[in-house]
Coordinates of C-alpha atoms in Angstrom, one line a residue:
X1 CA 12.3 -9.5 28.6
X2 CA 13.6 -7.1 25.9
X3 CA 10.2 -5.2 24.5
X4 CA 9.9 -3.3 21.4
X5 CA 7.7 -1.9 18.7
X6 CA 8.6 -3.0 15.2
X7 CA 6.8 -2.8 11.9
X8 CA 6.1 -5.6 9.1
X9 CA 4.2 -4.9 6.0
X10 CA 3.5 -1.3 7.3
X11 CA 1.8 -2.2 10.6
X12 CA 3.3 -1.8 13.9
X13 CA 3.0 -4.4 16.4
X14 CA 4.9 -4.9 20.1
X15 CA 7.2 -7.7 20.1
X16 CA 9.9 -9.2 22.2
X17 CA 13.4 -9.8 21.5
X18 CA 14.9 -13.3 21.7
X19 CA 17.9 -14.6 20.6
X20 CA 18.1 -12.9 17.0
X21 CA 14.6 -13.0 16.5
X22 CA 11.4 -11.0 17.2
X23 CA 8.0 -12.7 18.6
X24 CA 4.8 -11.0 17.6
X25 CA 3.8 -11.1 20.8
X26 CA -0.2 -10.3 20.1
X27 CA -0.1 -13.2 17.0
X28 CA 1.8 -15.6 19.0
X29 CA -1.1 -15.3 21.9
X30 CA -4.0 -15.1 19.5
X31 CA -2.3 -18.7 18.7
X32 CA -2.1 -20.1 22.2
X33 CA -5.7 -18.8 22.8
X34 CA -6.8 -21.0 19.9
X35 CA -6.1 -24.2 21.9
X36 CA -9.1 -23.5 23.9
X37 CA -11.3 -20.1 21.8
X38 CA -11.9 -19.9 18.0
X39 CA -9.7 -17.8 15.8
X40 CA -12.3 -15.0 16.0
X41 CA -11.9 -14.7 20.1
X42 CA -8.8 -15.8 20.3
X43 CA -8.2 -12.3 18.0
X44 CA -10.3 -10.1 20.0
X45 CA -9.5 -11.4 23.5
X46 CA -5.3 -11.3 22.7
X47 CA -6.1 -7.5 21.5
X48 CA -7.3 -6.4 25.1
X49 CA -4.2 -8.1 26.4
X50 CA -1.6 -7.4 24.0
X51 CA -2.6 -4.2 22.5
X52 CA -0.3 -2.2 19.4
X53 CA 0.6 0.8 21.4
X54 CA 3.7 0.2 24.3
X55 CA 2.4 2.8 26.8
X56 CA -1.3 0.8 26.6
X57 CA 1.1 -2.2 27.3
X58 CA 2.9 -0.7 29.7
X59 CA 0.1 0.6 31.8
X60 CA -1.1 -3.4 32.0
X61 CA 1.0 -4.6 34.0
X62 CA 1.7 -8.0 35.1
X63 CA -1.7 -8.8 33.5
X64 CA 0.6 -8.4 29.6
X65 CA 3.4 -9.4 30.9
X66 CA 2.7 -12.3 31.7
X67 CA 0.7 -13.2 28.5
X68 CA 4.3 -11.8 26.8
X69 CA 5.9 -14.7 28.4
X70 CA 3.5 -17.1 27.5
X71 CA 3.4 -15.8 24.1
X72 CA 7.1 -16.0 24.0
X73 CA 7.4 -19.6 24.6
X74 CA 4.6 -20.7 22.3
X75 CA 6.5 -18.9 19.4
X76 CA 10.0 -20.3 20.1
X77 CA 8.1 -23.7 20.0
X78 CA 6.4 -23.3 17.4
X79 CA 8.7 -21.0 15.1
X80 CA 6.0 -20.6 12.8
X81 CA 5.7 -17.8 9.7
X82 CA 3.6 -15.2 11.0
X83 CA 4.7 -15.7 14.9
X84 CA 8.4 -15.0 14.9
X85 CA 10.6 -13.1 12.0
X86 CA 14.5 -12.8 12.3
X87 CA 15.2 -9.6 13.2
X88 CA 16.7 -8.4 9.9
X89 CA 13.6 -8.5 8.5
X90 CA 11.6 -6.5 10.2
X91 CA 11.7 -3.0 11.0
X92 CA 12.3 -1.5 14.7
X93 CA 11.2 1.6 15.6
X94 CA 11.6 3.4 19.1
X95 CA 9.9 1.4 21.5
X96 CA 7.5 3.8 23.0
X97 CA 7.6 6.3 19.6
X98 CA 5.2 8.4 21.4
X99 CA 5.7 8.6 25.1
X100 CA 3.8 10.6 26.8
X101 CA 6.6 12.8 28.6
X102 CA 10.2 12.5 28.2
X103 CA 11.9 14.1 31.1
X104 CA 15.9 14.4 31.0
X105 CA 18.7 15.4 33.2
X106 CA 21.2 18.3 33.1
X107 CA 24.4 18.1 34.6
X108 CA 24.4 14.7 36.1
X109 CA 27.6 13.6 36.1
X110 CA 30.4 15.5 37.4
X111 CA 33.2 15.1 35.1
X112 CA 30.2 16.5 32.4
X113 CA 29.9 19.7 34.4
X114 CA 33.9 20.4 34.1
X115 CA 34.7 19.4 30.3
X116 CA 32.2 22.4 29.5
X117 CA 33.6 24.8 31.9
X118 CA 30.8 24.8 34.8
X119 CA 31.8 24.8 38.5
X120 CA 29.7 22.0 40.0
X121 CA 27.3 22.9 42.3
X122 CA 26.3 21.8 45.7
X123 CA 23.9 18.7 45.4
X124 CA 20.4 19.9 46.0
X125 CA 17.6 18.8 44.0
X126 CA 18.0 17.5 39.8
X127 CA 18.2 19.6 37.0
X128 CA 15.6 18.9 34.5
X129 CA 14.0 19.8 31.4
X130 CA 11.5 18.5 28.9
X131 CA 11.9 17.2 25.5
X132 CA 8.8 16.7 23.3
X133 CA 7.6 13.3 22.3
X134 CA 7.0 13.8 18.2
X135 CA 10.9 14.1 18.1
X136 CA 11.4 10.6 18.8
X137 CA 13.3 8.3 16.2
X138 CA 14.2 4.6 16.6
X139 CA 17.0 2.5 15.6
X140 CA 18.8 3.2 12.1
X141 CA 16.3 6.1 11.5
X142 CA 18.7 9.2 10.7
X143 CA 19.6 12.0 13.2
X144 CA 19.0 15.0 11.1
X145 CA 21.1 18.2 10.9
X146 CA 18.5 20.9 10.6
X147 CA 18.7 23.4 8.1
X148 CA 18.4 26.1 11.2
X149 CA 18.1 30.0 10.5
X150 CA 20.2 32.8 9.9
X151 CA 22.9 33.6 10.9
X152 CA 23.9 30.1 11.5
X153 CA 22.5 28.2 8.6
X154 CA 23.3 24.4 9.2
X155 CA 26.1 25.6 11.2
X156 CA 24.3 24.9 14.5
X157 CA 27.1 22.4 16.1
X158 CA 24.6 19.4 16.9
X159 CA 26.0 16.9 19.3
X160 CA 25.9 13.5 21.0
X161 CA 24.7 12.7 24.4
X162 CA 24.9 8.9 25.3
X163 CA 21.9 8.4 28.0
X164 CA 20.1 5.5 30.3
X165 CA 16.6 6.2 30.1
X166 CA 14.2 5.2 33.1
X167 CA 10.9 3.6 31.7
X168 CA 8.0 4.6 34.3
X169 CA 5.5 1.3 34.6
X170 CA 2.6 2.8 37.3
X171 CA 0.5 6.1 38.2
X172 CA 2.3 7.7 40.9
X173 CA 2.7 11.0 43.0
X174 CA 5.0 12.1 45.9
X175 CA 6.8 9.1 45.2
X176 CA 9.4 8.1 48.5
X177 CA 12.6 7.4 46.9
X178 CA 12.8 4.1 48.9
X179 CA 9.3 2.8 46.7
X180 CA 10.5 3.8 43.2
X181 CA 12.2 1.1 41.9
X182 CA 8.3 -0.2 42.4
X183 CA 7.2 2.4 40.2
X184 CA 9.8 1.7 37.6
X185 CA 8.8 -0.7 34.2
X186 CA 12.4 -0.7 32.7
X187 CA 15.4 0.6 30.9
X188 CA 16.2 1.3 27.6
X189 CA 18.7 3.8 25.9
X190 CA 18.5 7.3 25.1
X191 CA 21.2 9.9 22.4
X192 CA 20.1 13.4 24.0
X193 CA 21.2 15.2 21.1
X194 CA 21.6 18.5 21.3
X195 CA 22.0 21.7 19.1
X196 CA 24.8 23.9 20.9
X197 CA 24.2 26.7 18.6
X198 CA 21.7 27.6 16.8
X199 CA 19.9 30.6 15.2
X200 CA 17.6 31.3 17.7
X201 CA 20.0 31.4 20.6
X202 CA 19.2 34.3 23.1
X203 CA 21.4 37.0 23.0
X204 CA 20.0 39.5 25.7
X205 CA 21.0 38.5 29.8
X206 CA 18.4 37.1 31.9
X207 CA 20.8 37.3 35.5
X208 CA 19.3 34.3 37.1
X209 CA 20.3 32.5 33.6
X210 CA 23.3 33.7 33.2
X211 CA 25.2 29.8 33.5
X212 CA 22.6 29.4 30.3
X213 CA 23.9 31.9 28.0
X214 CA 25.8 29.7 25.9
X215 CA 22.5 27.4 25.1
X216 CA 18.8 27.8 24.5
X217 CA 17.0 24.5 26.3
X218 CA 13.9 24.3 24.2
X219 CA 15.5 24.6 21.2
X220 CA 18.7 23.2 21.6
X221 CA 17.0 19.8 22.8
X222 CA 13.6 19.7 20.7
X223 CA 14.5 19.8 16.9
X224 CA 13.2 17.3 14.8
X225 CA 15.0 13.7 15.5
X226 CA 16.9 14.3 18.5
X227 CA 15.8 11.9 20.9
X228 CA 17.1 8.3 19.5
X229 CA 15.2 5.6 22.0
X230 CA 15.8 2.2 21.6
X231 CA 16.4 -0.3 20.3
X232 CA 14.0 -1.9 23.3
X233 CA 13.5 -2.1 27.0
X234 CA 14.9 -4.2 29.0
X235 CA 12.5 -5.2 32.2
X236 CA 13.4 -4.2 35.5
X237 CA 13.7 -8.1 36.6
X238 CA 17.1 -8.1 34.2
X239 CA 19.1 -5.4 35.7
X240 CA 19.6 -6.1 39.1
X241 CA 21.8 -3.1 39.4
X242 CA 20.5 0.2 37.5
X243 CA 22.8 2.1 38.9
X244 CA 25.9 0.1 37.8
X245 CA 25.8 -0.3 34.0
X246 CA 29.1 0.4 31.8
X247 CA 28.4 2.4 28.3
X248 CA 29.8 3.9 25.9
X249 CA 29.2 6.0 22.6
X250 CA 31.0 6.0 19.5
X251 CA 31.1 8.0 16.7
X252 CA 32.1 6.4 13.1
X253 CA 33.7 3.5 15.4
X254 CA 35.7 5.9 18.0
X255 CA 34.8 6.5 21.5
X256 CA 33.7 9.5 22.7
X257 CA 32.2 8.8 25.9
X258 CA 32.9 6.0 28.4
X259 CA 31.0 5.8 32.0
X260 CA 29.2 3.6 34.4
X261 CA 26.1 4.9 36.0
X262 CA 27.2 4.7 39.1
X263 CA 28.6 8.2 38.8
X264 CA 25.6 9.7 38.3
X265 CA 25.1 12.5 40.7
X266 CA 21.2 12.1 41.3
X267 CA 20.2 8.4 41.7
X268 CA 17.7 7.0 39.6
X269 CA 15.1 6.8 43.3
X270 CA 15.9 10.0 43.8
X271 CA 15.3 11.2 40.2
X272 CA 11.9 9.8 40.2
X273 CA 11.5 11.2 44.1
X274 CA 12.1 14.4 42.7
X275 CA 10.0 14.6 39.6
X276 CA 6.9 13.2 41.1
X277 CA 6.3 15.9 43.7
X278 CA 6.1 18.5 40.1
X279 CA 3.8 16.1 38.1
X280 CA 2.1 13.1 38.0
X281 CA 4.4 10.1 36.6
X282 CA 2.0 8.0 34.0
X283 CA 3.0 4.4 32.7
X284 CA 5.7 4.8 29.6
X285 CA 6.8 8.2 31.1
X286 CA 10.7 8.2 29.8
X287 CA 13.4 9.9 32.2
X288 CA 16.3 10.5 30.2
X289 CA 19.2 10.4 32.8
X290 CA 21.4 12.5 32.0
X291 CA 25.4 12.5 30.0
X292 CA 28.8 11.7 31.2
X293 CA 32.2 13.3 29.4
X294 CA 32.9 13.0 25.8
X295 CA 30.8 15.6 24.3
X296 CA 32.0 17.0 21.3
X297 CA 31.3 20.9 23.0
X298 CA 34.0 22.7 24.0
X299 CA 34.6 25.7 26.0
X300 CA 34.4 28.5 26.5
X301 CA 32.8 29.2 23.3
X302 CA 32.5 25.9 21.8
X303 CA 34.3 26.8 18.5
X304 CA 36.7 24.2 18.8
X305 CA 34.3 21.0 19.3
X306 CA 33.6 18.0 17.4
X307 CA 30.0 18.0 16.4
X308 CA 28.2 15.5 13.8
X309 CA 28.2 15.4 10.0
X310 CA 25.9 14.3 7.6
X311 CA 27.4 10.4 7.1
X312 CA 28.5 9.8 10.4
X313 CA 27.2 7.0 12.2
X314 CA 26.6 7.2 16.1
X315 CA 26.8 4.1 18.5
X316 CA 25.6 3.4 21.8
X317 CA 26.4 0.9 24.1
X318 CA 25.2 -0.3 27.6
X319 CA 25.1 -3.2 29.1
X320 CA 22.6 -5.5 29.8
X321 CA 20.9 -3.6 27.4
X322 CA 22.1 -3.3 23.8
X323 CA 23.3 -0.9 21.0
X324 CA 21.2 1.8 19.8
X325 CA 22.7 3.2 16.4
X326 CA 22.0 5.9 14.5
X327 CA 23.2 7.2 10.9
X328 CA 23.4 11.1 10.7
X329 CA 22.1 13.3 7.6
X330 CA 21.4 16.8 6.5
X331 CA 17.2 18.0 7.0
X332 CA 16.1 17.6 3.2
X333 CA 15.0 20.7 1.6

């Protein structure tokens, strides 16, 4: 199944991709329900099964998904107003706009590590950081180029970062990497943008940072807008292989980065291995999996990269899973 969240007349509902259209998945149960409960139950009883909010989905379990799928077919047999809506006409946002962490990867793919200049080092355990949940935007919502702060201004070089993202579907601790594709709910896609400079970059040495100096990680990766999700997720049951998945980003229709997962340093058990002996995974946890090649940062100092514009338009790609696109402006006054 390909979930999503997606708003009509200013309410936002889950739904399920098929085939051009989008299934209200709570209305189209409410409807099968009524073969057998009056409208009134039908309501309430499709509510505690299908409810508004992905990660309350999510942490359901096979108990909603399997009500999605009969939801699913009673729509497309039906294809009645209220049930089913084209997707044109309706409005997508991410599909989990608030997760409840959002975990990403640094350095996770070797060529990244050498176009800006790092030596790789020895594999021992993921390098991760956090970006906050209020900065997430869905599909066509606009990447925006902060105003920032002196001495910088707008000048802050904001780039792309094309990313799978891992979508957790249980409670789990000290998870063995060998049990957590079990753990997993499914994939969807993730821009980790990124402000390379900005004015709040630190200027004094920390020695044990000193492979850092070039970037601040909370601020760089948490401005408004700059964690794209979507445009749904794909369920584990359609990607047989995670770890094998061509994508690619564009900017204003040219490529800019070109991978396949499977050259990810730090599998996706092992990402999930790893992060579970720091904190407690929860259901609609989002693991951000980190960039190939094709930034737009340059070394040593950046000054000659390509970063985004007010009026550019950024594609993703992956397969199996879709295009997430974003238009990019400038932060309104």
């Amino acid at each position: 199944m390909r979930l999503l969240t997606f708003s009509v007349k200013g309410r936002d509902r889950i739904g399920a991709y098929v085939d051009g259209h989008v299934v209200d998945l709570r209305a189209a149960y409410s409807s099968w329900l009524e073969r057998d409960l009056s409208h009134s139950k039908a309501l309430r009883r499709a509510a505690r099964i299908i409810p508004s909010d992905m990660v309350r989905f999510i942490a359901l379990g096979e108990h909603a998904l399997k009500a999605a799928k009969v939801a699913i077919d009673h729509a497309l047999s039906q294809m009645a107003e209220g049930l089913i809506f084209k997707l044109d006409d309706v409005k997508l946002k991410a599909p989990i706009p608030k997760p409840g962490k959002i975990f990403a990867l640094a350095g996770n793919y070797a060529e990244h590590f050498r176009e800006v200049g790092m030596e790789l080092p020895a594999k021992s355990r993921p390098r991760c950081f956090v970006k906050i949940s209020s900065i997430v935007i869905g599909p066509k919502e606009p990447i925006l180029l902060p105003r920032g702060m002196p001495p910088h201004g707008r000048n802050i070089h904001v780039d792309w970062e094309a990313e799978l993202a891992v979508v957790i579907g249980r409670k789990g601790k000290y998870i063995p990497r060998g049990d957590a594709y079990n753990y997993v709910f499914g994939y969807t896609i993730m821009n980790d943008v990124s402000a390379r400079r900005t004015g709040w970059t630190r200027t004094y040495k920390v020695p044990d940072l000193e492979r850092d100096r070039f970037f601040d990680w909370f601020i760089g990766k948490n401005l408004d807008t700059f964690a794209p999700m979507g445009p749904w997720i794909v369920t584990k049951d359609e990607i047989e292989d995670p770890q094998n998945l061509n994508f690619t980003l564009k900017v204003n229709g040219v490529i800019r980065q070109k991978s396949n997962t499977k050259w990810m340093i730090y599998t996706i058990p092992e990402i999930v291995e790893y992060l579970s002996t720091i904190t407690t995974l929860y259901p609609g946890d989002v693991i951000s999996t980190g960039t190939c090649s094709g930034v737009g940062w340059r070394p040593p100092d950046g000054k000659g990269g390509t970063y985004l514009k007010a009026g550019d338009i950024v594609e993703i790609e992956f397969e199996k899973i879709g295009v997430l696109l974003n238009p990019v402006k400038d932060e309104p006054p």
